[in-house]
Amino acid sequence: MLNFTVGPVMCSDEVRAIGGEQVPYFRTPEFSEVMFENEELMLKFAKAPEGSKVAFMTNSATGSMEAVVVNCFDASDKVLVIDGGSFGHRFVELCEIYEISHTVLNLNQGQKLTRERLYEYNRQGFTGLLVNIDETSTGVLYDSEMIGEFCRENNIFYVCDCVSAFLADFFDMAHCGADVMITGSQKALACPPGVSIIILAPSAVERVTSRKVRSMYFNLMDVLKNMERGQTPFTPAVGILRQINIRLKEIEAVGGADAEIARVAAQAEDFRFKIKNLPFEFVSESPANGVTSVHPINADAYNIFETLKDEYGIWICPNGGSLKHTVFRVGHIGYLTHYDNTVLVDALKDMLEWGFI
Ligand SMILES: *Cc1c(COP(=O)(O)O)cnc(C)c1O
């Protein structure tokens, strides 16, 4: 199997080997040590400001989006949500469920967020902003620095969903001034799904420890208190946290986050170059490194996904909703090489020859 989806993605052999081991008991100094190492490297790779804390959550990244919304906002807030696709829309739904007053900045699918559009919302009393830095449904990358400047000027609590952007696109949490960043184990971290990570800047730590949250599992104050001893309130996905440990050390050994981001960027560039002469169009106005959204001009996007899966053993990522038949996505994260791109592009060329594209 060759997997070009945006998660779960291909894992390194070392990460896979851990998956085959027995899962150890975790209320031990040994496991706490693993958690402290994970915390240290996560803070380093996200370029988190001094005094930031990490919450390792056993849930998919949507659970962490929910945890952040319930811990950081309440009825007294007025939140701006950037909604340019299905992940942005998920934040809108969370605000609706928890009855948090919000305004939606709608973007068309594939459209980038310009300064002009953002500053339409300047000085309007917003207290929070929710954004997916890479809107993975179309692979649009938003400018975390520009949004950070807007938030600083407006004194807005700034939440970055970096689920697919972390380790794939440039992100400097301290410099852009994000209060919270969220990521997940199954995207560029290239581990199995099941763990999501929330980094809280000191401003966010203060916020979650001073507010009352109506949730037991998603009580971030409780999570942070346990993390002081390298532990979690409840049984975490121990095996995946051990795999994350190996993976973070692998990245550190070959140059850290910047080197990994450069590797993913080169993987994306190689793919985009190799499909230049195929009857495809790019969808995103400001493409993220982690994924390329492709519109096949003469063929059904979902058929291409199915044919690659069934006839070639290659997985790309189909789109849902209104884009199901017009757009497919190719991921550049995980344990992939330029040669793997060639295998995929050769399969696409083969399909073109047979009249399927
Ligand atoms: C994948 C993804 C999520 C949600 O991930 P789950 O782990 O499926 O809950 C959230 N936001 C973005 C930007 C993503 O790419």
Tab-separated table of C-alpha atoms and ligand atoms in Angstrom:
chain	number	residue	atom	x	y	z
A	1	MET	CA	0.000	0.000	0.000
A	2	LEU	CA	1.125	3.515	-0.816
A	3	ASN	CA	-0.749	6.122	1.196
A	4	PHE	CA	-0.992	9.742	0.000
A	5	THR	CA	-3.971	10.671	2.175
A	6	VAL	CA	-3.738	13.432	4.775
A	7	GLY	CA	-4.075	11.106	7.703
A	8	PRO	CA	-3.499	8.500	8.835
A	9	VAL	CA	-0.275	8.655	6.841
A	10	MET	CA	2.704	6.334	6.346
A	11	CYS	CA	4.846	5.783	9.466
A	12	SER	CA	8.577	5.127	9.702
A	13	ASP	CA	9.715	1.558	10.414
A	14	GLU	CA	10.784	2.564	13.936
A	15	VAL	CA	7.364	4.001	14.716
A	16	ARG	CA	5.697	0.888	13.313
A	17	ALA	CA	7.922	-1.378	15.391
A	18	ILE	CA	6.705	0.255	18.614
A	19	GLY	CA	3.154	-0.512	17.482
A	20	GLY	CA	4.022	-4.218	17.580
A	21	GLU	CA	5.226	-4.167	21.196
A	22	GLN	CA	3.222	-4.869	24.347
A	23	VAL	CA	1.751	-1.703	25.843
A	24	PRO	CA	3.336	-0.963	29.242
A	25	TYR	CA	1.627	0.213	32.407
A	26	PHE	CA	1.856	3.978	32.573
A	27	ARG	CA	1.728	5.254	36.174
A	28	THR	CA	5.489	4.975	36.324
A	29	PRO	CA	8.472	7.335	36.356
A	30	GLU	CA	9.562	5.719	33.055
A	31	PHE	CA	6.377	6.760	31.269
A	32	SER	CA	6.462	10.212	32.870
A	33	GLU	CA	9.930	10.614	31.396
A	34	VAL	CA	8.546	9.814	27.917
A	35	MET	CA	5.832	12.451	28.435
A	36	PHE	CA	8.336	15.095	29.574
A	37	GLU	CA	10.481	14.425	26.501
A	38	ASN	CA	7.392	14.699	24.303
A	39	GLU	CA	6.482	17.986	25.964
A	40	GLU	CA	9.935	19.463	25.538
A	41	LEU	CA	10.189	18.589	21.836
A	42	MET	CA	6.635	19.702	21.066
A	43	LEU	CA	7.329	23.111	22.646
A	44	LYS	CA	10.549	23.396	20.702
A	45	PHE	CA	9.065	22.382	17.334
A	46	ALA	CA	6.071	24.708	17.685
A	47	LYS	CA	8.420	27.541	18.753
A	48	ALA	CA	6.150	28.054	21.735
A	49	PRO	CA	6.741	31.041	24.029
A	50	GLU	CA	8.537	30.577	27.357
A	51	GLY	CA	6.253	29.124	30.017
A	52	SER	CA	3.918	27.323	27.584
A	53	LYS	CA	2.361	23.995	28.579
A	54	VAL	CA	1.374	20.922	26.598
A	55	ALA	CA	-1.796	18.848	26.957
A	56	PHE	CA	-1.647	15.353	25.461
A	57	MET	CA	-5.222	14.375	24.749
A	58	THR	CA	-6.452	10.884	23.948
A	59	ASN	CA	-8.962	11.838	21.300
A	60	SER	CA	-8.864	12.818	17.671
A	61	ALA	CA	-8.039	16.442	16.911
A	62	THR	CA	-11.703	17.411	16.756
A	63	GLY	CA	-11.909	16.508	20.442
A	64	SER	CA	-9.154	19.021	21.120
A	65	MET	CA	-10.922	21.673	19.042
A	66	GLU	CA	-13.911	21.062	21.302
A	67	ALA	CA	-11.779	21.071	24.468
A	68	VAL	CA	-10.270	24.424	23.506
A	69	VAL	CA	-13.641	25.972	22.728
A	70	VAL	CA	-15.204	24.848	26.043
A	71	ASN	CA	-12.173	25.754	28.162
A	72	CYS	CA	-11.303	29.093	26.596
A	73	PHE	CA	-14.632	30.679	25.689
A	74	ASP	CA	-17.984	31.243	27.344
A	75	ALA	CA	-21.132	33.308	26.934
A	76	SER	CA	-19.204	36.513	27.637
A	77	ASP	CA	-17.042	36.084	24.525
A	78	LYS	CA	-17.481	37.291	20.970
A	79	VAL	CA	-15.563	35.062	18.600
A	80	LEU	CA	-14.563	35.466	14.945
A	81	VAL	CA	-14.384	32.171	13.037
A	82	ILE	CA	-12.567	31.829	9.719
A	83	ASP	CA	-14.668	29.388	7.694
A	84	GLY	CA	-13.143	28.450	4.351
A	85	GLY	CA	-14.073	24.783	4.299
A	86	SER	CA	-15.173	21.798	6.345
A	87	PHE	CA	-12.634	22.269	9.170
A	88	GLY	CA	-13.443	25.948	9.591
A	89	HIS	CA	-17.061	24.985	9.604
A	90	ARG	CA	-16.405	22.571	12.460
A	91	PHE	CA	-15.408	25.518	14.671
A	92	VAL	CA	-18.640	27.281	13.665
A	93	GLU	CA	-20.632	24.219	14.742
A	94	LEU	CA	-18.780	24.048	18.059
A	95	CYS	CA	-19.647	27.689	18.762
A	96	GLU	CA	-23.267	26.916	17.940
A	97	ILE	CA	-23.387	23.853	20.217
A	98	TYR	CA	-21.842	25.720	23.158
A	99	GLU	CA	-23.826	28.885	22.436
A	100	ILE	CA	-20.779	31.082	22.085
A	101	SER	CA	-21.540	34.335	20.347
A	102	HIS	CA	-19.689	34.264	17.036
A	103	THR	CA	-19.367	35.863	13.626
A	104	VAL	CA	-18.315	33.841	10.600
A	105	LEU	CA	-15.836	35.155	8.071
A	106	ASN	CA	-16.796	33.039	5.081
A	107	LEU	CA	-14.323	32.276	2.325
A	108	ASN	CA	-15.001	30.339	-0.845
A	109	GLN	CA	-13.387	26.934	-1.067
A	110	GLY	CA	-9.786	27.408	-2.148
A	111	GLN	CA	-9.805	31.156	-1.460
A	112	LYS	CA	-7.050	32.710	0.623
A	113	LEU	CA	-7.609	35.128	3.496
A	114	THR	CA	-6.496	38.620	2.513
A	115	ARG	CA	-5.661	41.475	4.824
A	116	GLU	CA	-8.605	43.432	3.392
A	117	ARG	CA	-11.111	40.708	4.246
A	118	LEU	CA	-9.711	40.244	7.760
A	119	TYR	CA	-9.628	43.947	8.594
A	120	GLU	CA	-13.332	44.288	7.771
A	121	TYR	CA	-13.625	42.920	11.313
A	122	ASN	CA	-11.206	45.370	12.903
A	123	ARG	CA	-12.199	47.108	16.159
A	124	GLN	CA	-15.525	45.372	16.530
A	125	GLY	CA	-15.051	44.047	20.034
A	126	PHE	CA	-14.059	40.467	19.225
A	127	THR	CA	-12.486	38.606	22.155
A	128	GLY	CA	-11.466	35.412	20.323
A	129	LEU	CA	-10.492	34.100	16.895
A	130	LEU	CA	-10.624	30.510	15.647
A	131	VAL	CA	-8.749	29.477	12.506
A	132	ASN	CA	-7.385	26.339	10.843
A	133	ILE	CA	-3.970	27.478	9.623
A	134	ASP	CA	-4.088	24.883	6.835
A	135	GLU	CA	-7.748	24.441	5.878
A	136	THR	CA	-7.041	20.830	4.935
A	137	SER	CA	-10.261	20.323	2.964
A	138	THR	CA	-8.790	22.388	0.124
A	139	GLY	CA	-5.185	22.816	1.287
A	140	VAL	CA	-5.370	26.582	1.715
A	141	LEU	CA	-2.713	28.027	4.010
A	142	TYR	CA	-3.652	31.138	5.972
A	143	ASP	CA	-1.040	33.627	7.115
A	144	SER	CA	-0.576	32.960	10.838
A	145	GLU	CA	1.605	36.076	11.212
A	146	MET	CA	-0.914	38.426	9.584
A	147	ILE	CA	-3.766	37.015	11.680
A	148	GLY	CA	-1.545	37.271	14.762
A	149	GLU	CA	-0.955	40.960	14.119
A	150	PHE	CA	-4.700	41.519	13.780
A	151	CYS	CA	-5.296	39.679	17.060
A	152	ARG	CA	-2.591	41.647	18.862
A	153	GLU	CA	-4.021	44.973	17.667
A	154	ASN	CA	-7.512	43.938	18.752
A	155	ASN	CA	-6.495	42.179	21.975
A	156	ILE	CA	-8.048	38.927	20.721
A	157	PHE	CA	-7.414	35.442	22.148
A	158	TYR	CA	-5.929	33.619	19.147
A	159	VAL	CA	-6.550	29.896	18.571
A	160	CYS	CA	-4.661	28.147	15.764
A	161	ASP	CA	-5.762	24.729	14.611
A	162	CYS	CA	-2.438	23.573	13.168
A	163	VAL	CA	-3.577	19.975	12.872
A	164	SER	CA	-2.217	19.518	9.351
A	165	ALA	CA	0.142	22.522	9.356
A	166	PHE	CA	2.383	21.517	12.286
A	167	LEU	CA	5.693	20.185	10.880
A	168	ALA	CA	4.479	20.884	7.331
A	169	ASP	CA	4.212	24.676	7.139
A	170	PHE	CA	6.167	27.448	8.816
A	171	PHE	CA	4.619	28.203	12.191
A	172	ASP	CA	6.195	30.229	14.988
A	173	MET	CA	3.809	30.209	17.902
A	174	ALA	CA	5.699	32.823	19.924
A	175	HIS	CA	6.237	35.180	17.014
A	176	CYS	CA	2.695	35.088	15.630
A	177	GLY	CA	1.371	35.399	19.172
A	178	ALA	CA	-0.972	32.399	19.110
A	179	ASP	CA	-2.436	31.655	22.536
A	180	VAL	CA	-3.287	28.068	21.628
A	181	MET	CA	-2.182	25.644	18.960
A	182	ILE	CA	-3.692	22.236	18.267
A	183	THR	CA	-2.310	19.302	16.325
A	184	GLY	CA	-2.881	15.561	15.966
A	185	SER	CA	-0.844	12.374	15.894
A	186	GLN	CA	-1.953	11.187	12.440
A	187	LYS	CA	-0.989	14.152	10.250
A	188	ALA	CA	2.625	15.324	9.797
A	189	LEU	CA	3.544	13.725	13.109
A	190	ALA	CA	3.102	10.508	11.126
A	191	CYS	CA	1.926	8.279	13.952
A	192	PRO	CA	-1.322	6.328	14.245
A	193	PRO	CA	-4.468	8.329	15.035
A	194	GLY	CA	-5.660	8.621	18.631
A	195	VAL	CA	-3.661	11.384	20.290
A	196	SER	CA	-4.104	15.094	19.843
A	197	ILE	CA	-1.858	17.748	21.309
A	198	ILE	CA	-2.771	21.195	22.564
A	199	ILE	CA	-0.071	23.761	23.326
A	200	LEU	CA	-1.117	26.567	25.620
A	201	ALA	CA	0.847	29.808	25.859
A	202	PRO	CA	1.036	31.318	29.379
A	203	SER	CA	-1.961	33.512	28.511
A	204	ALA	CA	-3.981	30.386	27.714
A	205	VAL	CA	-2.776	28.545	30.832
A	206	GLU	CA	-4.021	31.464	32.879
A	207	ARG	CA	-7.316	31.480	31.038
A	208	VAL	CA	-8.077	27.777	31.485
A	209	THR	CA	-7.075	27.794	35.137
A	210	SER	CA	-9.260	30.794	35.949
A	211	ARG	CA	-12.451	29.647	34.200
A	212	LYS	CA	-14.925	26.988	35.217
A	213	VAL	CA	-15.361	24.287	32.591
A	214	ARG	CA	-18.469	22.112	32.337
A	215	SER	CA	-16.687	18.937	31.285
A	216	MET	CA	-14.831	16.151	33.023
A	217	TYR	CA	-12.827	14.568	30.195
A	218	PHE	CA	-12.102	17.912	28.565
A	219	ASN	CA	-11.021	19.750	31.716
A	220	LEU	CA	-7.716	21.239	30.571
A	221	MET	CA	-6.822	22.509	34.032
A	222	ASP	CA	-6.952	18.911	35.252
A	223	VAL	CA	-4.866	17.774	32.261
A	224	LEU	CA	-2.205	20.415	32.956
A	225	LYS	CA	-2.116	19.616	36.668
A	226	ASN	CA	-1.466	15.945	35.906
A	227	MET	CA	1.145	16.845	33.295
A	228	GLU	CA	3.226	18.506	36.026
A	229	ARG	CA	4.208	14.937	36.956
A	230	GLY	CA	4.234	13.690	33.355
A	231	GLN	CA	0.849	12.043	33.675
A	232	THR	CA	-2.726	12.310	32.375
A	233	PRO	CA	-5.985	12.249	34.382
A	234	PHE	CA	-7.203	9.066	32.639
A	235	THR	CA	-5.595	6.201	30.730
A	236	PRO	CA	-3.979	7.736	27.648
A	237	ALA	CA	-3.186	6.031	24.336
A	238	VAL	CA	0.097	4.821	25.867
A	239	GLY	CA	1.346	3.076	22.750
A	240	ILE	CA	0.799	6.083	20.513
A	241	LEU	CA	2.486	8.409	23.008
A	242	ARG	CA	5.522	6.111	22.858
A	243	GLN	CA	5.403	6.233	19.058
A	244	ILE	CA	5.203	10.028	19.181
A	245	ASN	CA	8.301	9.964	21.384
A	246	ILE	CA	10.287	8.008	18.795
A	247	ARG	CA	9.014	10.180	15.973
A	248	LEU	CA	9.865	13.479	17.703
A	249	LYS	CA	13.365	12.208	18.403
A	250	GLU	CA	13.717	11.105	14.770
A	251	ILE	CA	12.859	14.627	13.639
A	252	GLU	CA	15.222	16.162	16.199
A	253	ALA	CA	18.044	13.906	14.982
A	254	VAL	CA	17.757	15.141	11.392
A	255	GLY	CA	17.562	18.857	12.097
A	256	GLY	CA	14.297	19.536	13.930
A	257	ALA	CA	11.047	21.117	12.784
A	258	ASP	CA	12.554	23.416	10.162
A	259	ALA	CA	14.250	20.490	8.405
A	260	GLU	CA	11.021	18.473	8.447
A	261	ILE	CA	9.041	21.427	7.065
A	262	ALA	CA	11.613	21.819	4.266
A	263	ARG	CA	11.337	18.097	3.498
A	264	VAL	CA	7.525	18.263	3.248
A	265	ALA	CA	7.750	21.433	1.116
A	266	ALA	CA	10.137	19.675	-1.288
A	267	GLN	CA	7.843	16.642	-1.425
A	268	ALA	CA	4.918	18.937	-2.387
A	269	GLU	CA	6.957	20.847	-4.949
A	270	ASP	CA	8.149	17.627	-6.565
A	271	PHE	CA	4.562	16.357	-6.922
A	272	ARG	CA	3.241	19.663	-8.270
A	273	PHE	CA	6.025	19.741	-10.851
A	274	LYS	CA	5.459	16.120	-11.925
A	275	ILE	CA	1.724	16.590	-12.633
A	276	LYS	CA	2.202	19.801	-14.632
A	277	ASN	CA	1.334	18.212	-17.984
A	278	LEU	CA	-1.705	16.271	-16.814
A	279	PRO	CA	-5.250	17.612	-17.361
A	280	PHE	CA	-5.554	18.904	-13.795
A	281	GLU	CA	-6.017	22.284	-12.142
A	282	PHE	CA	-4.843	23.376	-8.723
A	283	VAL	CA	-7.613	24.463	-6.369
A	284	SER	CA	-5.888	26.469	-3.647
A	285	GLU	CA	-4.948	30.155	-4.021
A	286	SER	CA	-2.277	29.829	-1.346
A	287	PRO	CA	-1.279	26.168	-1.196
A	288	ALA	CA	-0.166	24.604	2.071
A	289	ASN	CA	2.782	22.208	1.957
A	290	GLY	CA	0.967	19.245	3.460
A	291	VAL	CA	-1.563	18.621	0.734
A	292	THR	CA	-2.359	19.483	-2.889
A	293	SER	CA	-5.991	19.828	-3.937
A	294	VAL	CA	-6.478	18.857	-7.552
A	295	HIS	CA	-9.406	19.412	-9.900
A	296	PRO	CA	-9.423	16.913	-12.777
A	297	ILE	CA	-10.725	18.820	-15.819
A	298	ASN	CA	-12.178	15.868	-17.727
A	299	ALA	CA	-12.851	13.195	-15.124
A	300	ASP	CA	-14.696	12.457	-11.896
A	301	ALA	CA	-12.430	13.006	-8.885
A	302	TYR	CA	-14.029	10.232	-6.833
A	303	ASN	CA	-13.579	7.734	-9.680
A	304	ILE	CA	-9.886	8.579	-9.771
A	305	PHE	CA	-9.636	7.900	-6.037
A	306	GLU	CA	-11.429	4.544	-6.406
A	307	THR	CA	-9.474	3.422	-9.463
A	308	LEU	CA	-6.124	4.248	-7.845
A	309	LYS	CA	-7.152	2.336	-4.716
A	310	ASP	CA	-8.606	-0.725	-6.441
A	311	GLU	CA	-6.368	-1.066	-9.490
A	312	TYR	CA	-3.036	0.344	-8.331
A	313	GLY	CA	-3.035	-0.055	-4.517
A	314	ILE	CA	-2.466	3.669	-4.116
A	315	TRP	CA	-4.513	5.778	-1.722
A	316	ILE	CA	-5.146	9.431	-2.373
A	317	CYS	CA	-7.659	11.447	-0.385
A	318	PRO	CA	-11.158	11.962	-1.737
A	319	ASN	CA	-13.106	15.087	-0.791
A	320	GLY	CA	-16.438	15.064	0.925
A	321	GLY	CA	-19.540	17.158	0.450
A	322	SER	CA	-19.910	19.389	-2.568
A	323	LEU	CA	-16.356	18.742	-3.757
A	324	LYS	CA	-16.672	14.936	-3.848
A	325	HIS	CA	-16.734	14.627	-7.628
A	326	THR	CA	-14.624	17.642	-8.560
A	327	VAL	CA	-11.614	17.603	-6.233
A	328	PHE	CA	-9.202	15.008	-4.887
A	329	ARG	CA	-6.276	15.636	-2.586
A	330	VAL	CA	-2.750	14.292	-2.514
A	331	GLY	CA	-0.882	14.449	0.777
A	332	HIS	CA	2.823	15.163	1.156
A	333	ILE	CA	3.135	14.317	4.843
A	334	GLY	CA	4.344	11.104	6.422
A	335	TYR	CA	6.916	8.607	5.338
A	336	LEU	CA	6.888	9.379	1.588
A	337	THR	CA	9.652	9.986	-0.923
A	338	HIS	CA	10.003	11.682	-4.305
A	339	TYR	CA	10.127	8.217	-5.826
A	340	ASP	CA	6.678	7.514	-4.313
A	341	ASN	CA	5.433	10.630	-6.140
A	342	THR	CA	6.755	9.154	-9.381
A	343	VAL	CA	4.861	5.916	-8.741
A	344	LEU	CA	1.634	7.875	-8.234
A	345	VAL	CA	2.173	10.132	-11.256
A	346	ASP	CA	3.005	7.105	-13.431
A	347	ALA	CA	-0.295	5.521	-12.370
A	348	LEU	CA	-2.120	8.735	-13.277
A	349	LYS	CA	-0.366	8.830	-16.661
A	350	ASP	CA	-1.356	5.215	-17.194
A	351	MET	CA	-4.972	6.117	-16.456
A	352	LEU	CA	-4.743	9.012	-18.900
A	353	GLU	CA	-3.514	6.642	-21.586
A	354	TRP	CA	-6.479	4.350	-20.961
A	355	GLY	CA	-8.862	7.283	-21.195
A	356	PHE	CA	-9.847	7.327	-17.508
A	357	ILE	CA	-8.696	10.887	-16.863
B	1	LIG	C1	-7.488	16.441	10.321
B	1	LIG	C2	-7.888	17.767	10.822
B	1	LIG	C3	-8.719	17.950	11.936
B	1	LIG	C4	-9.444	16.886	12.678
B	1	LIG	O1	-8.890	15.741	12.816
B	1	LIG	P1	-9.540	14.441	13.484
B	1	LIG	O2	-8.323	13.856	14.059
B	1	LIG	O3	-10.150	13.683	12.353
B	1	LIG	O4	-10.545	14.853	14.480
B	1	LIG	C5	-8.968	19.234	12.366
B	1	LIG	N1	-8.469	20.291	11.741
B	1	LIG	C6	-7.690	20.169	10.653
B	1	LIG	C7	-7.163	21.402	10.009
B	1	LIG	C8	-7.373	18.910	10.160
B	1	LIG	O5	-6.590	18.798	9.086
